CSV table of C-alpha atoms and ligand atoms in Angstrom, one decimal:
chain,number,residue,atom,x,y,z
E,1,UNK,CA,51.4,4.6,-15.9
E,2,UNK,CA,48.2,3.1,-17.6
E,3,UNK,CA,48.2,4.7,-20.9
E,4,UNK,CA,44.9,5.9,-22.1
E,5,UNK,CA,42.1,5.2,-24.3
E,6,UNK,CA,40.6,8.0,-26.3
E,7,UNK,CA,37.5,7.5,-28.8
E,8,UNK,CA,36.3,10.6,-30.9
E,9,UNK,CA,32.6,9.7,-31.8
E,10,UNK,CA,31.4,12.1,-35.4
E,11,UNK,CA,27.9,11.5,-36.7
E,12,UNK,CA,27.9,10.7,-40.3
E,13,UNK,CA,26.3,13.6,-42.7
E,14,UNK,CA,24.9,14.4,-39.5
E,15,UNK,CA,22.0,17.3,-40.5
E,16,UNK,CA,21.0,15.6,-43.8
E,17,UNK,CA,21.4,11.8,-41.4
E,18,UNK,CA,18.7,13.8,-39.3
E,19,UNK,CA,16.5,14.4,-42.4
E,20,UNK,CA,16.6,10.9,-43.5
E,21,UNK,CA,15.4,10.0,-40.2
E,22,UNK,CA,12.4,11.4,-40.3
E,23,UNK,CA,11.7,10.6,-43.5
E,24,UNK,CA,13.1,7.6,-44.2
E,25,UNK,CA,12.1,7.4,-48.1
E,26,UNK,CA,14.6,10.6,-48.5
E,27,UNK,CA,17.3,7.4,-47.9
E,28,UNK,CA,18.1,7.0,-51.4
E,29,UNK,CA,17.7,10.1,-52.6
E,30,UNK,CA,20.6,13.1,-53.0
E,31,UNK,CA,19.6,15.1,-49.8
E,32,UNK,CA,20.9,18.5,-49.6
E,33,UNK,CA,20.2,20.6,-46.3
E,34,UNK,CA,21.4,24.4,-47.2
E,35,UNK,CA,21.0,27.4,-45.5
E,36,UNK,CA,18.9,29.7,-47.0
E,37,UNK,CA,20.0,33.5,-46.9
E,38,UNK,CA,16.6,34.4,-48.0
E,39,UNK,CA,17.7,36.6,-51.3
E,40,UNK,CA,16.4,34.7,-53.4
E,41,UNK,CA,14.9,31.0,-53.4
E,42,UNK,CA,18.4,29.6,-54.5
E,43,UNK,CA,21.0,31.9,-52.5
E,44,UNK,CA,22.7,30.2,-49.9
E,45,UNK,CA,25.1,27.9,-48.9
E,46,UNK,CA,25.1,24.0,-48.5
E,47,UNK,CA,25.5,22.8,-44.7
E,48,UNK,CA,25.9,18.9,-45.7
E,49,UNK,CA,24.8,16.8,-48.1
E,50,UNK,CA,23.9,12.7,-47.8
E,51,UNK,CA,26.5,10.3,-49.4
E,52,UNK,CA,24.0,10.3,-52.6
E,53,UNK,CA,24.7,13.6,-53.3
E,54,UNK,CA,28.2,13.6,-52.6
E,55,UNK,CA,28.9,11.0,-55.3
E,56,UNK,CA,27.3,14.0,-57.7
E,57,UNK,CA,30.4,16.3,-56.4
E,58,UNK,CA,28.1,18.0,-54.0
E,59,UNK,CA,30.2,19.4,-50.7
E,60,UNK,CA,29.7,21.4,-48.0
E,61,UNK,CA,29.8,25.3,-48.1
E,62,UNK,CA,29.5,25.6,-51.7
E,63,UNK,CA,26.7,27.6,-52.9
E,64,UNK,CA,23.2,26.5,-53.3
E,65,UNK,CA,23.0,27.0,-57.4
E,66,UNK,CA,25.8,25.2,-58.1
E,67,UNK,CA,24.7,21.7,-56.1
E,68,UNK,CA,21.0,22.2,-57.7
E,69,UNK,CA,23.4,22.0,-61.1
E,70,UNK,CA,25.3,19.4,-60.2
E,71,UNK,CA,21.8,17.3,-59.2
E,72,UNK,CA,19.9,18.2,-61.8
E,73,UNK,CA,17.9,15.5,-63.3
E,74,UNK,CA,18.0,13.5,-60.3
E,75,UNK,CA,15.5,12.9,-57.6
E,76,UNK,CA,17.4,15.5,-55.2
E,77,UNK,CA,15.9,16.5,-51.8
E,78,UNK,CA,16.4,20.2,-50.8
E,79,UNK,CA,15.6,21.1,-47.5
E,80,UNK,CA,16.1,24.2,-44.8
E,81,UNK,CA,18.5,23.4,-41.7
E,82,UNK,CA,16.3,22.6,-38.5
E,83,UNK,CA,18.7,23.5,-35.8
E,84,UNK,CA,16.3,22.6,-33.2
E,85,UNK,CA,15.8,19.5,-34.3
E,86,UNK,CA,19.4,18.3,-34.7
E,87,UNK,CA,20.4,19.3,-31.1
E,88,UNK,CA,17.7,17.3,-30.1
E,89,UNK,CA,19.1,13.8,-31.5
E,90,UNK,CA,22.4,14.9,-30.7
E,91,UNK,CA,21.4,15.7,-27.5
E,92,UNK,CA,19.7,12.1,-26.6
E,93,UNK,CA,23.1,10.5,-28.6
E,94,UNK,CA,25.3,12.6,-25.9
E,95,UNK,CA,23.2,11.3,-23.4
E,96,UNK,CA,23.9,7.6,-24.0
E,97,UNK,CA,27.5,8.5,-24.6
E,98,UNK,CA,28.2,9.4,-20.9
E,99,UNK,CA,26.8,6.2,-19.8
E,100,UNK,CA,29.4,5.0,-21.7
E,101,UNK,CA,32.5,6.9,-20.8
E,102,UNK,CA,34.6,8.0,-17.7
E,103,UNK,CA,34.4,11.3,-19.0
E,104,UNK,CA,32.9,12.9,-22.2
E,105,UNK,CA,34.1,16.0,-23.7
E,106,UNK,CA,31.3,17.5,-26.8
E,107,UNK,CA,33.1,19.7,-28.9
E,108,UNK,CA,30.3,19.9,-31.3
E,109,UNK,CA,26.6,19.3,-32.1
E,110,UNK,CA,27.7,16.0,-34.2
E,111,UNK,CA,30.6,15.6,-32.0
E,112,UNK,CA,32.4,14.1,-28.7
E,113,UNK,CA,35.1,13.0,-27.0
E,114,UNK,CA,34.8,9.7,-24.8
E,115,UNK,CA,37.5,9.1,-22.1
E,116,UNK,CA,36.9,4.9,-22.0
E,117,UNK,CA,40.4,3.7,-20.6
E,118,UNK,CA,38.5,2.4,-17.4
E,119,UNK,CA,35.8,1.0,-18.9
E,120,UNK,CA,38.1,-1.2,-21.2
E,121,UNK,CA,41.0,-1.4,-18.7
E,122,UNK,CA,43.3,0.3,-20.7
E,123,UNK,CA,42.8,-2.6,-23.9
E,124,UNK,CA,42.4,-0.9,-27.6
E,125,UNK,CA,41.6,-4.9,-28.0
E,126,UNK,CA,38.3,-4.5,-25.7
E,127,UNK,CA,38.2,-0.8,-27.0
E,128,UNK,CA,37.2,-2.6,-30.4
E,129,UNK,CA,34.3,-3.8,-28.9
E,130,UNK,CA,33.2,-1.5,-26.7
E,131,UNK,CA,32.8,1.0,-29.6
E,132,UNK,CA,30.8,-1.7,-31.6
E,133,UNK,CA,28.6,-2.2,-28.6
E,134,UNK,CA,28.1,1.6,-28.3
E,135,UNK,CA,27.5,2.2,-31.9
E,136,UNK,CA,24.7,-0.7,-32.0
E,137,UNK,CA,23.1,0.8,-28.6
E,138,UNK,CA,23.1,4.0,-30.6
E,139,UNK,CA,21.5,2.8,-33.7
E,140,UNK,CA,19.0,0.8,-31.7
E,141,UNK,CA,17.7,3.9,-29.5
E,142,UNK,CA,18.1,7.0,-32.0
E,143,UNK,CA,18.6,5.3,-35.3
E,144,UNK,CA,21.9,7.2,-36.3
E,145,UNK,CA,25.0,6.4,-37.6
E,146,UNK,CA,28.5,7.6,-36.6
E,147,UNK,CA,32.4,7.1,-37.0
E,148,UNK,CA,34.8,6.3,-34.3
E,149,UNK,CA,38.5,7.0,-34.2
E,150,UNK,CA,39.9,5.0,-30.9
E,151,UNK,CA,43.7,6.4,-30.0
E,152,UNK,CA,46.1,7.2,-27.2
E,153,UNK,CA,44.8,10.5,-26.8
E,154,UNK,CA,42.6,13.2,-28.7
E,155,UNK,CA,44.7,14.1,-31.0
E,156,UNK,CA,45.2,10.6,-32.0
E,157,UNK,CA,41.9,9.7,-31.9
E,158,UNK,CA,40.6,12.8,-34.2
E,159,UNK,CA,42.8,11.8,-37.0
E,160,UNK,CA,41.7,8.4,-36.4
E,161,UNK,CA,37.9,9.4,-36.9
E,162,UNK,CA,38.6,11.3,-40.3
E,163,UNK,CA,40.5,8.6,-42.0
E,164,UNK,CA,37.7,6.5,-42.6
E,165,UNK,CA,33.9,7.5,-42.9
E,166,UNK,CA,30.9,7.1,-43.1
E,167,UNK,CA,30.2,4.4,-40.2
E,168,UNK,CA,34.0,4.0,-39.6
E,169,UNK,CA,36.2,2.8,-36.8
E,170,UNK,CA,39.7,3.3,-37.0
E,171,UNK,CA,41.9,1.7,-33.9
E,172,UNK,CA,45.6,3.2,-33.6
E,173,UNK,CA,47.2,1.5,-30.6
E,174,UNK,CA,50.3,3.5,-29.2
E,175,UNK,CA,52.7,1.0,-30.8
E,176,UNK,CA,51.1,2.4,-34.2
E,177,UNK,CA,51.0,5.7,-33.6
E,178,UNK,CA,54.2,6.6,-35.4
E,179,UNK,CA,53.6,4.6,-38.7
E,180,UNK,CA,50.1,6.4,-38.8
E,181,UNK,CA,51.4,9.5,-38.6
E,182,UNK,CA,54.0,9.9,-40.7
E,183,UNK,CA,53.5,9.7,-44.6
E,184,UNK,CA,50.1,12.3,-43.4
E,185,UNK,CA,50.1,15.4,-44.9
E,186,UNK,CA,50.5,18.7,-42.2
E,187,UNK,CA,47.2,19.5,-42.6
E,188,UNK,CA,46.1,16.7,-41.0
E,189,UNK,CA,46.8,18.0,-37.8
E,190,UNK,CA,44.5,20.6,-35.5
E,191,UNK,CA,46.2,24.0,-36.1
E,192,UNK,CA,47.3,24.0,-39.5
E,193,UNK,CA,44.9,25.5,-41.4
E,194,UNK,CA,45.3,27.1,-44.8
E,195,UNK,CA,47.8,29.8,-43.8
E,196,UNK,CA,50.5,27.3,-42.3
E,197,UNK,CA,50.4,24.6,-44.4
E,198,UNK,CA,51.3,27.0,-46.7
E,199,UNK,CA,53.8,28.1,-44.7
E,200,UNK,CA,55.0,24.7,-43.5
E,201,UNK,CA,55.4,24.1,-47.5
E,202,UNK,CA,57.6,26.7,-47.6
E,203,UNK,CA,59.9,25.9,-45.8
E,204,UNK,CA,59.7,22.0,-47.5
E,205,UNK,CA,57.1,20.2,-45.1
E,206,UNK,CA,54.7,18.6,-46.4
E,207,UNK,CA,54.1,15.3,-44.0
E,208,UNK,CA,54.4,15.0,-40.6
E,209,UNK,CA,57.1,13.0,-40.6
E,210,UNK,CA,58.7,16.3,-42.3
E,211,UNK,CA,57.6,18.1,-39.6
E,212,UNK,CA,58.9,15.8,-37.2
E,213,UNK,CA,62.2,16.0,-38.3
E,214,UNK,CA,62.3,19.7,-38.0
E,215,UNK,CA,64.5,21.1,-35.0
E,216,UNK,CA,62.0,22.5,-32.6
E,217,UNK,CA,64.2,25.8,-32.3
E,218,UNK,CA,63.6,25.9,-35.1
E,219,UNK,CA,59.8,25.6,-34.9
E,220,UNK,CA,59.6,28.5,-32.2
E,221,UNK,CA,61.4,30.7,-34.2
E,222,UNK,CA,59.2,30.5,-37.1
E,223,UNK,CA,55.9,30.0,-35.3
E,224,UNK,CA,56.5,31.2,-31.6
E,225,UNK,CA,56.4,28.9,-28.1
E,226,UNK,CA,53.5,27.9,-27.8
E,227,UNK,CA,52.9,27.3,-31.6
E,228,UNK,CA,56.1,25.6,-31.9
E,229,UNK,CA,56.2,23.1,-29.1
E,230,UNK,CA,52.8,21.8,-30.0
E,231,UNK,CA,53.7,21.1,-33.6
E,232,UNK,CA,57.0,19.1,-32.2
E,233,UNK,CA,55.1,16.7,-29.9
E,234,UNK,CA,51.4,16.7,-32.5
E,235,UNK,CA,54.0,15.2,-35.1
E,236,UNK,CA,55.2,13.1,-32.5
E,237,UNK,CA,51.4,12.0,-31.6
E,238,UNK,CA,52.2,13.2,-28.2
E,239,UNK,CA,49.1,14.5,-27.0
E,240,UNK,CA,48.1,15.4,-22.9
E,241,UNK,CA,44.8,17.1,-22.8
E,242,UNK,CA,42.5,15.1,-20.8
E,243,UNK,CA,38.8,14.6,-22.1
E,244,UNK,CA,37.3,17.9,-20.2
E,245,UNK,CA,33.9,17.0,-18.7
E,246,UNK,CA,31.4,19.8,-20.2
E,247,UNK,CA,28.6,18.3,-18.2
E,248,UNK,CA,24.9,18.6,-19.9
E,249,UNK,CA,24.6,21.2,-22.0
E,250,UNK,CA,21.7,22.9,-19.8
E,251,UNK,CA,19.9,25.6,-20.5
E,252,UNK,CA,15.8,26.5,-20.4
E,253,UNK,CA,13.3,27.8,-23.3
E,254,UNK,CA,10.6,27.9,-25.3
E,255,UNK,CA,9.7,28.4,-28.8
E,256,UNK,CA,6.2,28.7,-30.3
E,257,UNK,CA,4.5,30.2,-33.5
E,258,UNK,CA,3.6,34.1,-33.9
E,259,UNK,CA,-0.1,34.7,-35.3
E,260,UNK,CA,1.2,35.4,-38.1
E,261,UNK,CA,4.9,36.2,-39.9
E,262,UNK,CA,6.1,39.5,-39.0
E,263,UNK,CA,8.7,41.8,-38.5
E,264,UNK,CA,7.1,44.4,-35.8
E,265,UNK,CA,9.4,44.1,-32.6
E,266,UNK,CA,6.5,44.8,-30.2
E,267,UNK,CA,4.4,41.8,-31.6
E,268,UNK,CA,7.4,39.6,-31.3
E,269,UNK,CA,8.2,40.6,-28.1
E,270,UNK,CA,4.6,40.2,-26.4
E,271,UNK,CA,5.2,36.5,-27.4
E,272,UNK,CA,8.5,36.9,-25.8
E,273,UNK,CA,7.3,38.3,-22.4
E,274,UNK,CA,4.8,34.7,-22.6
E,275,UNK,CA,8.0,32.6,-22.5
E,276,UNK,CA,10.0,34.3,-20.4
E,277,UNK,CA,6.8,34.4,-17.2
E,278,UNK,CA,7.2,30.6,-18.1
E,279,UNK,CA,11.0,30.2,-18.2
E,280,UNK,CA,11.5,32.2,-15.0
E,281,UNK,CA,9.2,30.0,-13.3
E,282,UNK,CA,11.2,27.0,-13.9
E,283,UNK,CA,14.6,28.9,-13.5
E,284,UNK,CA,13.7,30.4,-10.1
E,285,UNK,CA,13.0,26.5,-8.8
E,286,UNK,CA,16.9,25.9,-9.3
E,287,UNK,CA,18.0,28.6,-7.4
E,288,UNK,CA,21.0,29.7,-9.5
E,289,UNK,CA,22.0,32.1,-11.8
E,290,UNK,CA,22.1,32.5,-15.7
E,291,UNK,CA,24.8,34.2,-17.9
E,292,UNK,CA,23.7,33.9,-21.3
E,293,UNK,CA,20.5,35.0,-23.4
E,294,UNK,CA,19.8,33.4,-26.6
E,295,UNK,CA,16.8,34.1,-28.7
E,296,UNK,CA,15.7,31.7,-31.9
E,297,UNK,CA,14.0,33.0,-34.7
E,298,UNK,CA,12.5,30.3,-37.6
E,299,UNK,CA,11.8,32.9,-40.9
E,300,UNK,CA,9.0,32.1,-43.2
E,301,UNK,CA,11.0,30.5,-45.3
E,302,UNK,CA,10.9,27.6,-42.6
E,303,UNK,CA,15.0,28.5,-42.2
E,304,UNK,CA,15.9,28.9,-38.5
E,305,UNK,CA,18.5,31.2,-36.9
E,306,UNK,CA,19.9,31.4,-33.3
E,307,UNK,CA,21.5,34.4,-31.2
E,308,UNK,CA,23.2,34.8,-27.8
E,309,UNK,CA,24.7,36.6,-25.7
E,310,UNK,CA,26.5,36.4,-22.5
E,311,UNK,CA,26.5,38.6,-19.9
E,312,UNK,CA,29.3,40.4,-18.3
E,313,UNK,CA,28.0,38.8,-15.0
E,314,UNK,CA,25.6,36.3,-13.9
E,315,UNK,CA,21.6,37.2,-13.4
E,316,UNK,CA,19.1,36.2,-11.4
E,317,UNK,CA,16.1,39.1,-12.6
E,318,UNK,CA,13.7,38.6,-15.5
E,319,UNK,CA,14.5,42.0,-16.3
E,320,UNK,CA,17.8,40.9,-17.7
E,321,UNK,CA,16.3,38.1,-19.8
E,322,UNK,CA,13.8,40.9,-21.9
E,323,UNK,CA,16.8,43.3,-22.5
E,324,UNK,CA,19.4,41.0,-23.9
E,325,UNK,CA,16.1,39.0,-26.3
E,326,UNK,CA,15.2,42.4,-27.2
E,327,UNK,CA,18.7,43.4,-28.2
E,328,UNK,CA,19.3,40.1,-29.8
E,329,UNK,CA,16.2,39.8,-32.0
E,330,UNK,CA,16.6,44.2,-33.1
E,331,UNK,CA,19.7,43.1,-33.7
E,332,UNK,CA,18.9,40.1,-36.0
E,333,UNK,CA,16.0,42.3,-37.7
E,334,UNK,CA,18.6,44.2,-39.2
E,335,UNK,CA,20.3,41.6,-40.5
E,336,UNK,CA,17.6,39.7,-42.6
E,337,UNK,CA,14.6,40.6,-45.0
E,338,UNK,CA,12.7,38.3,-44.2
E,339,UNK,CA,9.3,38.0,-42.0
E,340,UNK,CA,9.5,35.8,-38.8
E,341,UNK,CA,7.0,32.8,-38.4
E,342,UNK,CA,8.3,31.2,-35.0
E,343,UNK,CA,10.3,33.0,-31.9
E,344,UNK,CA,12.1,31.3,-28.7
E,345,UNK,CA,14.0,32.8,-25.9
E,346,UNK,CA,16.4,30.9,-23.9
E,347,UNK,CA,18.8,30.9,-20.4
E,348,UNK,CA,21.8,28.6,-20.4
E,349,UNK,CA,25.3,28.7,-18.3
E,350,UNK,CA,23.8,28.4,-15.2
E,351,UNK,CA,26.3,29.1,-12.0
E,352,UNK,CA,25.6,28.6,-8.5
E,353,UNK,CA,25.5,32.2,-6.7
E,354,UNK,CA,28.5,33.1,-5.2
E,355,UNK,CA,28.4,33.6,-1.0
E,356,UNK,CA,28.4,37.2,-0.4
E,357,UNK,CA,32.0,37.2,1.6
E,358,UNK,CA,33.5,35.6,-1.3
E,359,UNK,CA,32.3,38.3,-3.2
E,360,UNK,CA,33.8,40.5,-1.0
E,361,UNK,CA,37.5,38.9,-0.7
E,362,UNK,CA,37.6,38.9,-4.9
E,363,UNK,CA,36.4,42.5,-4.4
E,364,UNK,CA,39.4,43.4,-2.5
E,365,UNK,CA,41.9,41.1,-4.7
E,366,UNK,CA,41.0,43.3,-7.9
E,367,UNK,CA,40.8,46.7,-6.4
P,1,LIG,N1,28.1,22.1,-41.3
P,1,LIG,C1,27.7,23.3,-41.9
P,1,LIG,N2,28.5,23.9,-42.8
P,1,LIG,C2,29.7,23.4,-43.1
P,1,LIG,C3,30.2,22.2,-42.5
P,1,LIG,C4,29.3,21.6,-41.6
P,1,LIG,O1,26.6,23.8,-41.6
P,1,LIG,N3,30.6,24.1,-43.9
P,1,LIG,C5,27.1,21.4,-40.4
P,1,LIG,C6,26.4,20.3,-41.1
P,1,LIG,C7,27.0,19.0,-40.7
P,1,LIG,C8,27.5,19.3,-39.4
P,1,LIG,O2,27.8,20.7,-39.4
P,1,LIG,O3,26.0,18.0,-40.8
P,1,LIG,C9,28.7,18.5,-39.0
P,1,LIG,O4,29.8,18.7,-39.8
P,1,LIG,P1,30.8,17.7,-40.3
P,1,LIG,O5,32.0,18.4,-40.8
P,1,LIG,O6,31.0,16.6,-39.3
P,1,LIG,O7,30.1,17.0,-41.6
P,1,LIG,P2,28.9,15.9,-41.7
P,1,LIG,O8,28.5,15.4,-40.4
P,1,LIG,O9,27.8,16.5,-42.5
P,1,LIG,O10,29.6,14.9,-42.6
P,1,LIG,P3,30.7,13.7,-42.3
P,1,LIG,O11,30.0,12.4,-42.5
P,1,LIG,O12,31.8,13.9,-43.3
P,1,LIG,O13,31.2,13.9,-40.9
P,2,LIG,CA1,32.1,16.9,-37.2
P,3,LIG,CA1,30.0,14.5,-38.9
């Protein structure tokens, strides 16, 4: 059999990349995008930070005050995450991604896998190439930046993609596979988070050659079947998942600006019952169902939230669409302080409706 060839494509410091883009003067400027919990002006959290202000020991998740210390007397950039905004590019990169692969798989907003073995017959020589050519197309119609990790399969691939950022690409052919591998620390590999890499350590792992030497008895007893087998063939880089088409991520909604902030549910939901008379027109045309609900809220701080919900079966009624945004946003409400500026409903996970004897027959199997 044809073995395969796997890229995993990761946008490089992908919210504050956004930023940059549409400002480009930001570009050599620390640019910090946080997420602002509305407490005060500096409590929060860092989402990502541009390679400027990571130099400056800036990181990810740590709080807000302590990367303004770390930047102070610099030219930093602080800005409010924009959700919205990044989907959007991330949306129109996915988009030239499929054109690209056999299948594509997103796992993330700044994140896919690309199935390419057909494209490059089966040759991580051509596979080279082919991700140069997709990372130029890239930069030439969106502007952005990415890393590319090209392997055998995704597991491969992944750890290809982290070991060299920003704008990287990393080729592990199958031949290489094992010499890759092996002087990695456990970590390295999806699953071992902090918990078993501690335990791993314990019992005298620490690469995963280590790991790879352990007798997989062994491995189930400690960490159970399923566990167990999939740290014996992930330290052997053996790896069968396919790339799982997930299709466009389709859904329908609308957004726009309240009068004014505020906080009264019956003012936010008038503006609600707008969008959703304009979302069910378009939804009706498909003639399908919905099963999730998501509302947006951006707070007058400019910071942006989104909820949703998915229902215990698909809809087709507008009724449906009102209940779960009126849940979602009494729900949020409680959660925040602050006044709300902009509101947006949303329908997503579309499925055909089922034929009414099928309905049936599954009727019967449960009962
Ligand atoms: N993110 C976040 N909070 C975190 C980690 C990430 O909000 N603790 C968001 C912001 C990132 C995006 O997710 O831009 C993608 O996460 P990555 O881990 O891929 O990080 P970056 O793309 O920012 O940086 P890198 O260049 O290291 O991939
Ligand atoms: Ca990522
Ligand atoms: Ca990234």
């Amino acid at each position: 059999m044809q073995n395969r060839v796997v890229m995993l494509a990761d946008f490089d410091y992908f919210f504050a990349q956004c930023e940059e883009l549409r400002n480009p003067v930001l570009k050599d400027k620390p640019v910090v995008v946080g997420v602002y919990s509305g407490r005060t002006e500096i409590s929060g959290a860092v989402s990502t930070s541009n390679y400027v202000a990571r130099k400056h020991g800036v990181k990810s998740g740590m709080p807000l005050f302590l990367a303004i210390r770390k930047l102070e007397g610099t030219e930093a950039v602080f800005l409010p995450v924009d959700h919205e905004y990044y989907e959007q590019i991330s949306d129109r990169i996915m988009q030239i991604f499929r054109s690209y692969a056999g299948s594509m798989e997103q796992v993330s907003v700044d994140e896919a896998y690309l199935d390419v073995t057909e494209h490059v017959q089966g040759s991580f020589e051509r596979a080279q190439d082919y991700a140069k050519e997709i990372k130029t197309e890239v930069r030439k119609q969106v502007g952005i930046s990415f890393t590319i990790g090209v392997g055998p399969n995704k597991l491969i691939a992944k750890i290809a993609c982290d070991s060299q950022k920003p704008d990287g690409l990393t080729i592990i052919t199958p031949d290489e596979v094992g010499c890759f591998l092996s002087p990695l620390p456990v970590d390295r590999l999806l699953g071992v988070g902090k918990k078993i890499s501690a335990k791993m350590d314990s019992m005298g792992i620490k690469t995963i050659d280590d790991l790879a030497k352990v007798d997989i008895q062994r491995l189930i007893a400690v960490f159970g079947k399923s566990l167990g087998l999939y740290f014996h063939n992930a330290a052997r880089g053996i790896d069968d998942e396919p790339v799982q088409e997930t299709g466009e991520a389709e859904s329908i909604g609308r957004m726009g600006t309240l009068k004014e902030d505020t906080r009264d549910i019956s003012v936010i939901m008038a503006k609600i019952l707008e969008q959703i008379e304009d979302i069910y027109e378009e939804f009706t045309a498909k003639n399908m169902s919905y099963r999730l609900v998501g509302i947006s809220a951006v707070m007058t701080d400019l910071s942006g939230k989104s909820r949703s919900k998915t229902l215990d079966k698909p809809a087709k009624d507008k009724e449906t669409i009102h209940k779960g945004a009126q849940e979602l946003f009494e729900k949020y409400l409680a959660e925040t302080e602050l006044p709300i500026r902009r509101v947006g409903v949303r329908i997503g996970s579309f499925v055909k409706e089922e034929p009414r004897q099928k309905q049936l027959t599954s009727f019967f199997q449960t009962s």
